[in-house]
Amino acid sequence: MADLNKIPVTVITGFLGSGKTTLIRHLMQNPQGRRLAVLVNEFGSVGMDGEILKSCADEMCPEENIVELANGCICCTVADDFIPTLEALMARPVRPDHILIETSGLALPKPLLKAFDWPAIRSRITVDGVIALADAEAVAAGRFAPDVAAVEAQRAADDSLDHETPLSEVFEDQISCADIVLLTKADLAGESGIAAARAAVEAEAPRRLPILAMEEGRIDPAVILGLNAAAEDDLHSRPSHHDGADDHEHDDFDTVVMELPEIADPEALKHAIVRLAREQNILRVKGYVAVRGKPMRMLVQAVGERVRAQYDRPWGDTPRVTRLVVIGEHDHVDPAAIHAVLSTGTQEV
């Protein structure tokens, strides 16, 4: 059992757009008496998820307990950012009872777990558990769970074929490191999709794992918090593609930030984002949009061709600028081409 004097940390991992921020919002709204702190790690220099969560701050998770690290993967910046941030949280006049860490969608969780062996924090913090989120609909479609037999057949036919993609490695490492897997957006996948996603996760898991379906981030916190996994002491049972490597790289992915003027037609912008997924293989688009004549900003979250938008809060004194973070695999990120497509969604109608 974990040392009760240690602050438990839950690492929430999952692919781009799998629903990590939505889950954390639910946990913040249902703390069950726990005083929470949240550490959000974004890929690239500009983050959006931290701002979303700060809008949900309350007395059990005050805004000063929500910290965003947007200077790179936290497992690559341990000494400079991660350790000092945890030490600062523990030094607050009222220490948090539980810390939630939202990794970037591109993060490999095992190198992060190794960071908890640092002398500065090992005696004061323990990893209560690793929760991996997987988009049930996407996994059911086979996007991140390759058919090994089919791949081997292709390899035999073509010696130059590399069956591993960066996306599949990320997915497999997240599942392998998890204590619980949550299949998100279950309502979109349907019963057959959930069954297919469950089978895909089971095929990648190195051991038997609880796999639970979930909608809109809603799950009893008692199911995923208080696991006492002490994951930092259990690394041998969490295999990774990068075991034995001193570090890992994120050069397979690029992020660009697009600033655009106010838009006249939100639907036109949504169609432009869908075009990015279809024509330029863009994985993720997220950010805030200024819609002409609307006092509230529009929050946009897109995963592939699936685009969701909602008005979240008034602009107030904040400059009315459309700012979108666009993420894709390295060879598919062409800033000029991306800007050209998005600009079609900002033109007058």
Short mmCIF file of C-alpha atoms in Angstrom, two decimals:
data_model
loop_
_atom_site.label_atom_id
_atom_site.label_comp_id
_atom_site.label_asym_id
_atom_site.label_seq_id
_atom_site.Cartn_x
_atom_site.Cartn_y
_atom_site.Cartn_z
CA MET A 1 0.00 0.00 0.00
CA ALA A 2 1.21 3.52 -0.72
CA ASP A 3 2.73 5.58 2.11
CA LEU A 4 -0.18 7.67 3.39
CA ASN A 5 2.20 10.57 4.02
CA LYS A 6 2.88 10.82 0.32
CA ILE A 7 0.69 12.92 -1.96
CA PRO A 8 -0.95 10.64 -4.56
CA VAL A 9 -0.58 11.60 -8.21
CA THR A 10 -2.79 10.31 -11.01
CA VAL A 11 -1.27 10.45 -14.49
CA ILE A 12 -3.94 10.83 -17.18
CA THR A 13 -2.66 9.94 -20.61
CA GLY A 14 -4.26 9.35 -23.97
CA PHE A 15 -4.04 10.23 -27.61
CA LEU A 16 -4.89 13.62 -29.04
CA GLY A 17 -8.51 14.50 -28.41
CA SER A 18 -9.28 11.39 -26.39
CA GLY A 19 -11.05 13.42 -23.70
CA LYS A 20 -8.43 13.99 -20.99
CA THR A 21 -9.43 17.58 -20.26
CA THR A 22 -13.13 16.62 -20.14
CA LEU A 23 -12.34 13.90 -17.60
CA ILE A 24 -10.33 16.28 -15.41
CA ARG A 25 -13.16 18.82 -15.48
CA HIS A 26 -15.49 16.10 -14.21
CA LEU A 27 -13.06 15.19 -11.41
CA MET A 28 -12.74 18.86 -10.45
CA GLN A 29 -16.53 19.12 -10.24
CA ASN A 30 -16.71 15.93 -8.14
CA PRO A 31 -13.67 16.03 -5.84
CA GLN A 32 -15.29 13.95 -3.08
CA GLY A 33 -13.70 16.07 -0.40
CA ARG A 34 -10.24 16.13 -1.95
CA ARG A 35 -8.34 19.38 -2.47
CA LEU A 36 -6.98 18.93 -5.99
CA ALA A 37 -4.11 20.33 -8.00
CA VAL A 38 -3.78 19.91 -11.76
CA LEU A 39 -0.65 19.98 -13.88
CA VAL A 40 -1.33 20.26 -17.61
CA ASN A 41 1.37 19.50 -20.17
CA GLU A 42 0.83 20.72 -23.74
CA PHE A 43 2.82 19.79 -26.84
CA GLY A 44 4.28 22.95 -28.33
CA SER A 45 4.68 26.43 -26.96
CA VAL A 46 1.01 27.40 -26.72
CA GLY A 47 -1.50 25.64 -24.49
CA MET A 48 -5.28 25.75 -24.40
CA ASP A 49 -6.27 23.00 -21.96
CA GLY A 50 -4.93 24.84 -18.91
CA GLU A 51 -7.10 27.85 -19.65
CA ILE A 52 -10.14 25.62 -20.10
CA LEU A 53 -9.55 24.05 -16.69
CA LYS A 54 -8.89 27.36 -14.95
CA SER A 55 -12.38 28.45 -15.97
CA CYS A 56 -13.64 25.58 -13.75
CA ALA A 57 -11.54 26.49 -10.70
CA ASP A 58 -13.24 26.50 -7.29
CA GLU A 59 -12.31 26.27 -3.62
CA MET A 60 -11.39 22.58 -3.90
CA CYS A 61 -9.16 23.28 -6.89
CA PRO A 62 -8.29 26.99 -6.88
CA GLU A 63 -6.83 28.60 -9.96
CA GLU A 64 -3.36 28.79 -8.43
CA ASN A 65 -3.41 24.98 -8.17
CA ILE A 66 -3.81 24.62 -11.94
CA VAL A 67 -0.40 24.84 -13.57
CA GLU A 68 0.30 24.64 -17.29
CA LEU A 69 3.65 23.52 -18.70
CA ALA A 70 3.79 24.40 -22.38
CA ASN A 71 7.56 24.37 -22.91
CA GLY A 72 7.88 20.80 -24.01
CA CYS A 73 7.16 17.26 -22.85
CA ILE A 74 7.44 17.14 -19.05
CA CYS A 75 9.42 13.90 -19.17
CA CYS A 76 12.02 15.75 -21.28
CA THR A 77 12.20 18.83 -19.02
CA VAL A 78 12.19 17.15 -15.62
CA ALA A 79 14.85 19.24 -13.88
CA ASP A 80 13.87 22.56 -15.44
CA ASP A 81 10.07 22.46 -15.18
CA PHE A 82 8.49 19.32 -13.78
CA ILE A 83 10.28 18.88 -10.44
CA PRO A 84 10.18 22.61 -9.53
CA THR A 85 6.47 22.70 -10.34
CA LEU A 86 5.69 19.76 -8.06
CA GLU A 87 7.84 21.24 -5.29
CA ALA A 88 5.97 24.55 -5.60
CA LEU A 89 2.61 22.78 -5.31
CA MET A 90 3.75 20.92 -2.20
CA ALA A 91 5.04 24.16 -0.67
CA ARG A 92 1.65 25.90 -0.83
CA PRO A 93 0.19 26.90 2.56
CA VAL A 94 -2.50 24.27 2.05
CA ARG A 95 -1.07 21.24 0.26
CA PRO A 96 -3.22 19.43 -2.28
CA ASP A 97 -4.66 16.07 -1.28
CA HIS A 98 -4.32 14.71 -4.80
CA ILE A 99 -2.49 15.87 -7.94
CA LEU A 100 -3.79 15.19 -11.45
CA ILE A 101 -1.31 15.29 -14.32
CA GLU A 102 -2.68 15.62 -17.84
CA THR A 103 0.06 14.59 -20.26
CA SER A 104 0.21 15.86 -23.80
CA GLY A 105 -1.45 13.67 -26.40
CA LEU A 106 1.98 12.74 -27.73
CA ALA A 107 3.57 11.85 -24.41
CA LEU A 108 5.07 8.49 -23.57
CA PRO A 109 4.03 7.89 -19.96
CA LYS A 110 6.83 5.56 -18.83
CA PRO A 111 9.63 8.15 -19.01
CA LEU A 112 7.42 10.39 -16.87
CA LEU A 113 7.02 7.65 -14.27
CA LYS A 114 10.80 7.38 -14.06
CA ALA A 115 10.92 11.04 -13.03
CA PHE A 116 9.16 10.17 -9.79
CA ASP A 117 12.34 8.41 -8.69
CA TRP A 118 14.09 11.78 -8.38
CA PRO A 119 15.39 12.22 -4.81
CA ALA A 120 13.74 15.66 -4.50
CA ILE A 121 10.23 14.20 -4.68
CA ARG A 122 10.42 10.43 -4.23
CA SER A 123 9.80 10.52 -0.49
CA ARG A 124 6.88 12.95 -0.79
CA ILE A 125 4.89 11.82 -3.86
CA THR A 126 3.66 8.53 -5.26
CA VAL A 127 1.95 7.66 -8.53
CA ASP A 128 -1.49 6.50 -7.43
CA GLY A 129 -2.24 5.23 -10.93
CA VAL A 130 -1.97 5.76 -14.68
CA ILE A 131 -5.28 6.23 -16.50
CA ALA A 132 -5.14 5.82 -20.28
CA LEU A 133 -7.96 7.27 -22.36
CA ALA A 134 -8.69 5.85 -25.80
CA ASP A 135 -11.22 7.21 -28.29
CA ALA A 136 -13.50 4.19 -28.69
CA GLU A 137 -14.70 5.13 -32.16
CA ALA A 138 -11.17 5.70 -33.49
CA VAL A 139 -9.74 2.57 -31.94
CA ALA A 140 -12.65 0.50 -33.25
CA ALA A 141 -11.80 1.79 -36.73
CA GLY A 142 -8.31 0.34 -36.35
CA ARG A 143 -6.43 3.61 -36.52
CA PHE A 144 -4.08 2.91 -33.62
CA ALA A 145 -4.18 -0.86 -33.32
CA PRO A 146 -2.46 -2.42 -36.36
CA ASP A 147 -3.32 -5.96 -37.42
CA VAL A 148 -0.03 -7.71 -36.64
CA ALA A 149 -0.64 -10.63 -38.99
CA ALA A 150 -1.51 -8.32 -41.87
CA VAL A 151 1.51 -6.15 -41.17
CA GLU A 152 3.82 -9.14 -41.16
CA ALA A 153 2.34 -10.26 -44.49
CA GLN A 154 3.02 -6.81 -45.92
CA ARG A 155 6.53 -6.85 -44.53
CA ALA A 156 7.22 -10.17 -46.22
CA ALA A 157 6.04 -8.71 -49.51
CA ASP A 158 8.00 -5.46 -49.19
CA ASP A 159 11.28 -5.33 -47.26
CA SER A 160 11.24 -1.53 -47.31
CA LEU A 161 7.92 -1.28 -45.48
CA ASP A 162 8.06 0.09 -41.94
CA HIS A 163 4.98 -1.29 -40.22
CA GLU A 164 5.33 0.93 -37.16
CA THR A 165 3.97 4.45 -37.26
CA PRO A 166 4.57 7.10 -34.59
CA LEU A 167 0.87 7.04 -33.74
CA SER A 168 0.75 3.32 -33.11
CA GLU A 169 3.82 3.47 -30.87
CA VAL A 170 2.29 6.23 -28.78
CA PHE A 171 -0.98 4.31 -28.45
CA GLU A 172 0.72 1.04 -27.51
CA ASP A 173 3.00 2.68 -24.93
CA GLN A 174 0.06 4.44 -23.27
CA ILE A 175 -1.92 1.21 -23.01
CA SER A 176 1.10 -0.73 -21.74
CA CYS A 177 1.71 1.75 -18.95
CA ALA A 178 -1.90 2.00 -17.77
CA ASP A 179 -3.61 0.70 -14.64
CA ILE A 180 -7.07 1.41 -16.09
CA VAL A 181 -8.14 2.13 -19.69
CA LEU A 182 -11.18 4.33 -20.32
CA LEU A 183 -12.89 4.02 -23.71
CA THR A 184 -14.21 7.51 -24.29
CA LYS A 185 -17.04 8.79 -26.50
CA ALA A 186 -18.77 5.47 -26.11
CA ASP A 187 -22.02 6.96 -27.39
CA LEU A 188 -20.39 7.63 -30.77
CA ALA A 189 -18.88 4.16 -31.03
CA GLY A 190 -22.01 2.14 -30.18
CA GLU A 191 -22.01 -1.33 -28.65
CA SER A 192 -20.19 -2.98 -31.56
CA GLY A 193 -17.60 -0.22 -31.64
CA ILE A 194 -16.96 -0.52 -27.91
CA ALA A 195 -16.52 -4.27 -28.28
CA ALA A 196 -14.05 -3.79 -31.13
CA ALA A 197 -12.14 -1.12 -29.21
CA ARG A 198 -12.01 -3.32 -26.12
CA ALA A 199 -10.57 -6.17 -28.17
CA ALA A 200 -7.95 -3.86 -29.70
CA VAL A 201 -6.86 -2.61 -26.28
CA GLU A 202 -6.72 -6.14 -24.87
CA ALA A 203 -4.49 -7.15 -27.79
CA GLU A 204 -1.99 -4.42 -26.89
CA ALA A 205 -2.13 -4.71 -23.09
CA PRO A 206 0.81 -6.59 -21.51
CA ARG A 207 -1.43 -7.73 -18.65
CA ARG A 208 -5.11 -7.89 -17.84
CA LEU A 209 -6.48 -4.36 -17.38
CA PRO A 210 -9.85 -2.95 -16.38
CA ILE A 211 -11.37 -1.41 -19.54
CA LEU A 212 -14.37 0.83 -18.97
CA ALA A 213 -16.62 2.70 -21.41
CA MET A 214 -17.30 6.36 -20.67
CA GLU A 215 -19.24 9.31 -22.10
CA GLU A 216 -18.50 13.02 -21.64
CA GLY A 217 -15.84 12.34 -19.00
CA ARG A 218 -18.40 10.99 -16.52
CA ILE A 219 -17.11 8.28 -14.22
CA ASP A 220 -17.22 7.72 -10.47
CA PRO A 221 -13.95 9.23 -9.17
CA ALA A 222 -13.70 6.35 -6.69
CA VAL A 223 -13.09 4.02 -9.64
CA ILE A 224 -9.94 5.77 -10.89
CA LEU A 225 -8.60 7.62 -7.82
CA GLY A 226 -7.16 5.87 -4.76
CA LEU A 227 -5.66 2.93 -6.68
CA ASN A 228 -2.46 2.90 -4.57
CA ALA A 229 -0.59 1.49 -7.55
CA ALA A 230 2.81 3.03 -6.65
CA ALA A 231 3.50 2.88 -10.38
CA GLU A 232 6.98 4.34 -9.97
CA ASP A 233 7.97 1.06 -8.25
CA ASP A 234 6.28 -1.12 -10.88
CA LEU A 235 8.07 -0.07 -14.09
CA HIS A 236 9.10 -3.60 -15.04
CA SER A 237 5.47 -4.56 -15.69
CA ARG A 238 4.91 -1.56 -17.97
CA PRO A 239 6.89 -2.27 -21.17
CA SER A 240 7.64 0.48 -23.68
CA HIS A 241 8.95 0.70 -27.23
CA HIS A 242 11.61 2.99 -25.78
CA ASP A 243 12.90 0.76 -22.99
CA GLY A 244 16.66 1.01 -22.81
CA ALA A 245 16.76 4.43 -24.44
CA ASP A 246 18.16 7.33 -22.49
CA ASP A 247 15.57 9.71 -23.88
CA HIS A 248 12.93 9.98 -26.57
CA GLU A 249 12.13 12.38 -29.32
CA HIS A 250 8.93 14.10 -30.49
CA ASP A 251 10.34 15.09 -33.85
CA ASP A 252 7.68 12.99 -35.59
CA PHE A 253 5.14 15.71 -34.76
CA ASP A 254 4.94 19.44 -35.35
CA THR A 255 2.72 22.17 -33.93
CA VAL A 256 1.88 25.50 -35.54
CA VAL A 257 -0.23 28.32 -34.15
CA MET A 258 -2.51 30.15 -36.57
CA GLU A 259 -3.80 33.62 -35.82
CA LEU A 260 -6.73 34.76 -37.92
CA PRO A 261 -9.15 37.70 -37.89
CA GLU A 262 -12.72 37.50 -36.64
CA ILE A 263 -14.83 35.07 -38.64
CA ALA A 264 -18.28 35.60 -40.07
CA ASP A 265 -19.43 31.99 -40.43
CA PRO A 266 -18.48 29.31 -37.86
CA GLU A 267 -19.74 26.55 -40.17
CA ALA A 268 -17.32 27.65 -42.89
CA LEU A 269 -14.45 27.40 -40.40
CA LYS A 270 -15.57 23.91 -39.38
CA HIS A 271 -15.57 22.84 -43.03
CA ALA A 272 -12.06 24.25 -43.42
CA ILE A 273 -10.87 22.21 -40.43
CA VAL A 274 -12.40 19.07 -41.94
CA ARG A 275 -10.49 19.84 -45.14
CA LEU A 276 -7.25 19.96 -43.16
CA ALA A 277 -7.90 16.45 -41.86
CA ARG A 278 -8.83 15.09 -45.29
CA GLU A 279 -6.31 16.88 -47.48
CA GLN A 280 -3.33 17.45 -45.18
CA ASN A 281 -3.73 14.62 -42.63
CA ILE A 282 -3.89 17.06 -39.72
CA LEU A 283 -4.50 15.23 -36.44
CA ARG A 284 -5.73 17.93 -34.12
CA VAL A 285 -6.99 21.52 -34.14
CA LYS A 286 -7.95 23.39 -30.98
CA GLY A 287 -8.26 26.98 -29.88
CA TYR A 288 -10.47 30.02 -29.51
CA VAL A 289 -12.38 31.75 -32.28
CA ALA A 290 -13.70 35.30 -32.45
CA VAL A 291 -17.06 35.28 -34.22
CA ARG A 292 -18.21 38.61 -35.57
CA GLY A 293 -21.13 40.02 -33.58
CA LYS A 294 -20.80 37.47 -30.75
CA PRO A 295 -19.68 38.69 -27.31
CA MET A 296 -18.52 35.22 -26.29
CA ARG A 297 -15.51 33.37 -27.62
CA MET A 298 -16.01 30.05 -29.39
CA LEU A 299 -13.97 27.08 -28.19
CA VAL A 300 -13.06 24.71 -31.04
CA GLN A 301 -11.84 21.15 -30.47
CA ALA A 302 -11.19 18.95 -33.51
CA VAL A 303 -9.86 15.42 -33.78
CA GLY A 304 -9.40 14.48 -37.40
CA GLU A 305 -12.67 15.22 -39.19
CA ARG A 306 -14.68 15.42 -35.97
CA VAL A 307 -15.14 19.09 -35.02
CA ARG A 308 -16.86 20.33 -31.88
CA ALA A 309 -17.48 23.98 -31.04
CA GLN A 310 -19.18 25.81 -28.21
CA TYR A 311 -19.28 29.32 -26.79
CA ASP A 312 -17.55 29.13 -23.42
CA ARG A 313 -17.23 32.64 -21.96
CA PRO A 314 -17.23 36.37 -22.81
CA TRP A 315 -14.10 37.89 -24.33
CA GLY A 316 -14.08 40.68 -21.78
CA ASP A 317 -10.87 42.71 -22.12
CA THR A 318 -9.06 39.93 -23.99
CA PRO A 319 -8.16 40.83 -27.61
CA ARG A 320 -10.68 39.34 -30.03
CA VAL A 321 -8.28 37.19 -32.05
CA THR A 322 -8.86 33.76 -33.52
CA ARG A 323 -5.98 31.56 -32.38
CA LEU A 324 -5.82 27.88 -33.37
CA VAL A 325 -3.21 25.27 -32.47
CA VAL A 326 -2.72 22.76 -35.31
CA ILE A 327 -0.91 19.45 -34.72
CA GLY A 328 0.14 16.86 -37.27
CA GLU A 329 2.89 14.44 -38.13
CA HIS A 330 6.06 16.22 -39.16
CA ASP A 331 5.87 15.67 -42.92
CA HIS A 332 2.25 16.81 -43.08
CA VAL A 333 2.59 20.20 -41.40
CA ASP A 334 2.89 22.95 -44.02
CA PRO A 335 2.10 26.28 -42.30
CA ALA A 336 1.39 28.14 -45.55
CA ALA A 337 -0.98 25.45 -46.82
CA ILE A 338 -2.73 25.22 -43.44
CA HIS A 339 -3.19 28.99 -43.32
CA ALA A 340 -4.58 29.01 -46.84
CA VAL A 341 -7.26 26.44 -45.96
CA LEU A 342 -8.20 28.07 -42.66
CA SER A 343 -8.43 31.46 -44.35
CA THR A 344 -11.24 30.10 -46.53
CA GLY A 345 -13.21 29.71 -43.30
CA THR A 346 -12.75 33.34 -42.28
CA GLN A 347 -13.91 35.02 -45.46
CA GLU A 348 -17.12 36.97 -45.64
CA VAL A 349 -20.21 35.03 -46.63
#
